[in-house]
Amino acid sequence: MRDLATSLRGKPYQPYGSDLRIHIPENTLFTYPDIAIICGDIIPSDEDTDTAILPTVIIEILSPSTKFYDRGEKFKLYRDIPSLKEYIMIDAESPGIEAFSINSSGHWELAEYKTTNGPLPIHSINLFLEIADIYEDTKLVS
């Protein structure tokens, strides 16, 4: 996350780690995503002022115990966030990233990255991260 924070320095976006709780009033979910990127200031939930609403990007690290929930039910709940533009899932066991983004028609589109070569575009915040940097401290870099 340090590289992400450095890349966003001077931009109106701020990344937050898993200690920031997100509330989705549209479906009542309270959750702690691995990384949430918020545009501008944190807007607190009406139900809990220590909880944020309206992230622009959510990133989840897929583990064996959470990957099916993160890809399925959790993503379905995340789609109720009106400000969410991108949902990115990073596989922790093998090189692989699933990046969903909202297109101009309001539909979610998937882009998959199956190697550690090349950039991961995060279009909604005008950022490109090198996939090798994401996997840098793992044994998965090719």
PDB file of C-alpha atoms in Angstrom:
ATOM      1  CA  MET A   1       0.000   0.000   0.000  1.00  0.00           C
ATOM      2  CA  ARG A   2       2.998   2.272   0.463  1.00  0.00           C
ATOM      3  CA  ASP A   3       3.563   2.348  -3.326  1.00  0.00           C
ATOM      4  CA  LEU A   4      -0.107   3.082  -3.868  1.00  0.00           C
ATOM      5  CA  ALA A   5      -0.050   5.970  -1.394  1.00  0.00           C
ATOM      6  CA  THR A   6       3.102   7.336  -3.035  1.00  0.00           C
ATOM      7  CA  SER A   7       1.520   7.087  -6.488  1.00  0.00           C
ATOM      8  CA  LEU A   8      -1.534   9.005  -5.289  1.00  0.00           C
ATOM      9  CA  ARG A   9       0.405  11.783  -3.544  1.00  0.00           C
ATOM     10  CA  GLY A  10      -0.877  15.158  -4.730  1.00  0.00           C
ATOM     11  CA  LYS A  11      -4.028  13.661  -6.231  1.00  0.00           C
ATOM     12  CA  PRO A  12      -7.507  13.943  -4.713  1.00  0.00           C
ATOM     13  CA  TYR A  13      -7.548  10.224  -3.822  1.00  0.00           C
ATOM     14  CA  GLN A  14      -6.497   8.588  -0.579  1.00  0.00           C
ATOM     15  CA  PRO A  15      -5.954   4.847  -0.034  1.00  0.00           C
ATOM     16  CA  TYR A  16      -6.995   3.285   3.265  1.00  0.00           C
ATOM     17  CA  GLY A  17      -6.095  -0.144   4.613  1.00  0.00           C
ATOM     18  CA  SER A  18      -8.254  -2.783   6.205  1.00  0.00           C
ATOM     19  CA  ASP A  19      -8.697  -0.763   9.380  1.00  0.00           C
ATOM     20  CA  LEU A  20     -11.212   1.528   7.635  1.00  0.00           C
ATOM     21  CA  ARG A  21     -14.728   0.175   7.865  1.00  0.00           C
ATOM     22  CA  ILE A  22     -17.050   0.809   4.924  1.00  0.00           C
ATOM     23  CA  HIS A  23     -20.837   0.947   5.223  1.00  0.00           C
ATOM     24  CA  ILE A  24     -23.175   0.401   2.298  1.00  0.00           C
ATOM     25  CA  PRO A  25     -26.488   1.993   3.361  1.00  0.00           C
ATOM     26  CA  GLU A  26     -28.237   0.583   0.280  1.00  0.00           C
ATOM     27  CA  ASN A  27     -27.906  -2.983   1.599  1.00  0.00           C
ATOM     28  CA  THR A  28     -26.771  -2.422   5.242  1.00  0.00           C
ATOM     29  CA  LEU A  29     -23.384  -4.175   4.799  1.00  0.00           C
ATOM     30  CA  PHE A  30     -20.534  -3.114   7.081  1.00  0.00           C
ATOM     31  CA  THR A  31     -17.197  -4.444   5.825  1.00  0.00           C
ATOM     32  CA  TYR A  32     -13.446  -3.973   6.019  1.00  0.00           C
ATOM     33  CA  PRO A  33     -11.996  -4.167   2.482  1.00  0.00           C
ATOM     34  CA  ASP A  34      -8.267  -4.789   2.207  1.00  0.00           C
ATOM     35  CA  ILE A  35      -7.861  -1.425   0.463  1.00  0.00           C
ATOM     36  CA  ALA A  36     -10.417   1.301  -0.194  1.00  0.00           C
ATOM     37  CA  ILE A  37      -9.584   4.368  -2.246  1.00  0.00           C
ATOM     38  CA  ILE A  38     -11.726   7.391  -1.512  1.00  0.00           C
ATOM     39  CA  CYS A  39     -11.958  10.576  -3.558  1.00  0.00           C
ATOM     40  CA  GLY A  40     -11.740  13.674  -1.396  1.00  0.00           C
ATOM     41  CA  ASP A  41     -12.604  13.645   2.264  1.00  0.00           C
ATOM     42  CA  ILE A  42     -14.094  10.650   4.033  1.00  0.00           C
ATOM     43  CA  ILE A  43     -17.856  10.933   4.243  1.00  0.00           C
ATOM     44  CA  PRO A  44     -18.980   9.202   7.441  1.00  0.00           C
ATOM     45  CA  SER A  45     -21.935   6.876   7.646  1.00  0.00           C
ATOM     46  CA  ASP A  46     -25.086   8.268   9.254  1.00  0.00           C
ATOM     47  CA  GLU A  47     -25.158   5.147  11.430  1.00  0.00           C
ATOM     48  CA  ASP A  48     -21.557   5.285  12.674  1.00  0.00           C
ATOM     49  CA  THR A  49     -19.277   8.293  12.292  1.00  0.00           C
ATOM     50  CA  ASP A  50     -16.187   6.049  12.495  1.00  0.00           C
ATOM     51  CA  THR A  51     -17.315   4.306   9.305  1.00  0.00           C
ATOM     52  CA  ALA A  52     -16.913   5.629   5.755  1.00  0.00           C
ATOM     53  CA  ILE A  53     -19.219   5.479   2.778  1.00  0.00           C
ATOM     54  CA  LEU A  54     -18.682   6.133  -0.938  1.00  0.00           C
ATOM     55  CA  PRO A  55     -15.327   4.591  -1.910  1.00  0.00           C
ATOM     56  CA  THR A  56     -14.253   4.945  -5.557  1.00  0.00           C
ATOM     57  CA  VAL A  57     -12.087   1.798  -5.743  1.00  0.00           C
ATOM     58  CA  ILE A  58     -12.070  -1.326  -3.601  1.00  0.00           C
ATOM     59  CA  ILE A  59      -9.223  -3.837  -3.682  1.00  0.00           C
ATOM     60  CA  GLU A  60      -9.479  -7.264  -2.070  1.00  0.00           C
ATOM     61  CA  ILE A  61      -6.667  -9.785  -1.648  1.00  0.00           C
ATOM     62  CA  LEU A  62      -8.133 -13.203  -2.382  1.00  0.00           C
ATOM     63  CA  SER A  63      -7.282 -15.885   0.145  1.00  0.00           C
ATOM     64  CA  PRO A  64      -8.408 -19.513   0.020  1.00  0.00           C
ATOM     65  CA  SER A  65     -10.970 -18.881   2.761  1.00  0.00           C
ATOM     66  CA  THR A  66     -12.481 -15.685   1.283  1.00  0.00           C
ATOM     67  CA  LYS A  67     -12.096 -15.857  -2.502  1.00  0.00           C
ATOM     68  CA  PHE A  68     -15.529 -17.320  -3.268  1.00  0.00           C
ATOM     69  CA  TYR A  69     -17.301 -14.776  -1.056  1.00  0.00           C
ATOM     70  CA  ASP A  70     -15.181 -11.896  -2.448  1.00  0.00           C
ATOM     71  CA  ARG A  71     -15.964 -12.912  -6.057  1.00  0.00           C
ATOM     72  CA  GLY A  72     -19.629 -13.632  -5.450  1.00  0.00           C
ATOM     73  CA  GLU A  73     -21.852 -12.293  -2.710  1.00  0.00           C
ATOM     74  CA  LYS A  74     -19.478  -9.559  -1.560  1.00  0.00           C
ATOM     75  CA  PHE A  75     -19.073  -8.178  -5.090  1.00  0.00           C
ATOM     76  CA  LYS A  76     -22.851  -8.244  -5.481  1.00  0.00           C
ATOM     77  CA  LEU A  77     -23.173  -6.154  -2.304  1.00  0.00           C
ATOM     78  CA  TYR A  78     -20.358  -3.809  -3.380  1.00  0.00           C
ATOM     79  CA  ARG A  79     -22.196  -3.058  -6.633  1.00  0.00           C
ATOM     80  CA  ASP A  80     -24.794  -1.184  -4.561  1.00  0.00           C
ATOM     81  CA  ILE A  81     -22.201   1.520  -3.753  1.00  0.00           C
ATOM     82  CA  PRO A  82     -23.139   4.443  -6.012  1.00  0.00           C
ATOM     83  CA  SER A  83     -19.598   5.890  -6.043  1.00  0.00           C
ATOM     84  CA  LEU A  84     -17.788   2.597  -6.769  1.00  0.00           C
ATOM     85  CA  LYS A  85     -16.065   2.638 -10.158  1.00  0.00           C
ATOM     86  CA  GLU A  86     -13.642  -0.284  -9.842  1.00  0.00           C
ATOM     87  CA  TYR A  87     -13.412  -3.518  -7.883  1.00  0.00           C
ATOM     88  CA  ILE A  88     -10.066  -5.292  -8.053  1.00  0.00           C
ATOM     89  CA  MET A  89      -9.344  -8.779  -6.725  1.00  0.00           C
ATOM     90  CA  ILE A  90      -5.724  -9.870  -6.356  1.00  0.00           C
ATOM     91  CA  ASP A  91      -5.014 -13.586  -6.064  1.00  0.00           C
ATOM     92  CA  ALA A  92      -2.646 -14.362  -3.191  1.00  0.00           C
ATOM     93  CA  GLU A  93      -1.826 -17.901  -4.335  1.00  0.00           C
ATOM     94  CA  SER A  94      -0.879 -17.374  -7.980  1.00  0.00           C
ATOM     95  CA  PRO A  95      -0.365 -14.416 -10.287  1.00  0.00           C
ATOM     96  CA  GLY A  96      -3.807 -13.258 -11.203  1.00  0.00           C
ATOM     97  CA  ILE A  97      -5.845 -10.099 -10.953  1.00  0.00           C
ATOM     98  CA  GLU A  98      -9.498  -9.638 -11.793  1.00  0.00           C
ATOM     99  CA  ALA A  99     -10.305  -5.971 -12.326  1.00  0.00           C
ATOM    100  CA  PHE A 100     -13.945  -4.989 -12.729  1.00  0.00           C
ATOM    101  CA  SER A 101     -14.849  -1.490 -13.825  1.00  0.00           C
ATOM    102  CA  ILE A 102     -18.037   0.363 -14.696  1.00  0.00           C
ATOM    103  CA  ASN A 103     -18.311   1.184 -18.392  1.00  0.00           C
ATOM    104  CA  SER A 104     -20.080   4.178 -19.929  1.00  0.00           C
ATOM    105  CA  SER A 105     -23.338   2.182 -20.089  1.00  0.00           C
ATOM    106  CA  GLY A 106     -23.213   1.476 -16.349  1.00  0.00           C
ATOM    107  CA  HIS A 107     -22.311  -2.206 -16.770  1.00  0.00           C
ATOM    108  CA  TRP A 108     -19.451  -3.960 -15.026  1.00  0.00           C
ATOM    109  CA  GLU A 109     -16.653  -5.169 -17.315  1.00  0.00           C
ATOM    110  CA  LEU A 110     -13.888  -7.605 -16.396  1.00  0.00           C
ATOM    111  CA  ALA A 111     -10.211  -7.339 -17.334  1.00  0.00           C
ATOM    112  CA  GLU A 112      -7.970 -10.223 -16.263  1.00  0.00           C
ATOM    113  CA  TYR A 113      -4.227 -10.173 -15.716  1.00  0.00           C
ATOM    114  CA  LYS A 114      -2.578 -13.591 -15.386  1.00  0.00           C
ATOM    115  CA  THR A 115       1.109 -12.685 -15.254  1.00  0.00           C
ATOM    116  CA  THR A 116       3.256 -10.356 -13.202  1.00  0.00           C
ATOM    117  CA  ASN A 117       4.334  -8.478 -16.331  1.00  0.00           C
ATOM    118  CA  GLY A 118       2.832  -5.181 -17.345  1.00  0.00           C
ATOM    119  CA  PRO A 119       0.672  -2.531 -15.752  1.00  0.00           C
ATOM    120  CA  LEU A 120      -2.609  -2.748 -13.886  1.00  0.00           C
ATOM    121  CA  PRO A 121      -4.666   0.251 -14.965  1.00  0.00           C
ATOM    122  CA  ILE A 122      -6.982   1.826 -12.414  1.00  0.00           C
ATOM    123  CA  HIS A 123      -8.781   4.117 -14.822  1.00  0.00           C
ATOM    124  CA  SER A 124     -11.119   5.863 -12.398  1.00  0.00           C
ATOM    125  CA  ILE A 125      -8.182   7.413 -10.554  1.00  0.00           C
ATOM    126  CA  ASN A 126      -5.893   7.717 -13.594  1.00  0.00           C
ATOM    127  CA  LEU A 127      -3.248   5.376 -12.204  1.00  0.00           C
ATOM    128  CA  PHE A 128      -1.165   2.490 -13.518  1.00  0.00           C
ATOM    129  CA  LEU A 129       0.508   0.102 -11.067  1.00  0.00           C
ATOM    130  CA  GLU A 130       3.124  -2.382 -12.182  1.00  0.00           C
ATOM    131  CA  ILE A 131       1.823  -5.876 -11.430  1.00  0.00           C
ATOM    132  CA  ALA A 132       5.360  -7.008 -10.558  1.00  0.00           C
ATOM    133  CA  ASP A 133       5.369  -4.333  -7.834  1.00  0.00           C
ATOM    134  CA  ILE A 134       2.092  -5.659  -6.441  1.00  0.00           C
ATOM    135  CA  TYR A 135       3.611  -9.142  -6.111  1.00  0.00           C
ATOM    136  CA  GLU A 136       7.094  -7.859  -5.219  1.00  0.00           C
ATOM    137  CA  ASP A 137       7.396  -9.368  -1.735  1.00  0.00           C
ATOM    138  CA  THR A 138       5.952 -12.731  -2.738  1.00  0.00           C
ATOM    139  CA  LYS A 139       7.365 -15.814  -4.420  1.00  0.00           C
ATOM    140  CA  LEU A 140       4.992 -15.281  -7.350  1.00  0.00           C
ATOM    141  CA  VAL A 141       7.020 -12.780  -9.387  1.00  0.00           C
ATOM    142  CA  SER A 142       8.053 -14.320 -12.705  1.00  0.00           C
TER     143      SER A 142
END
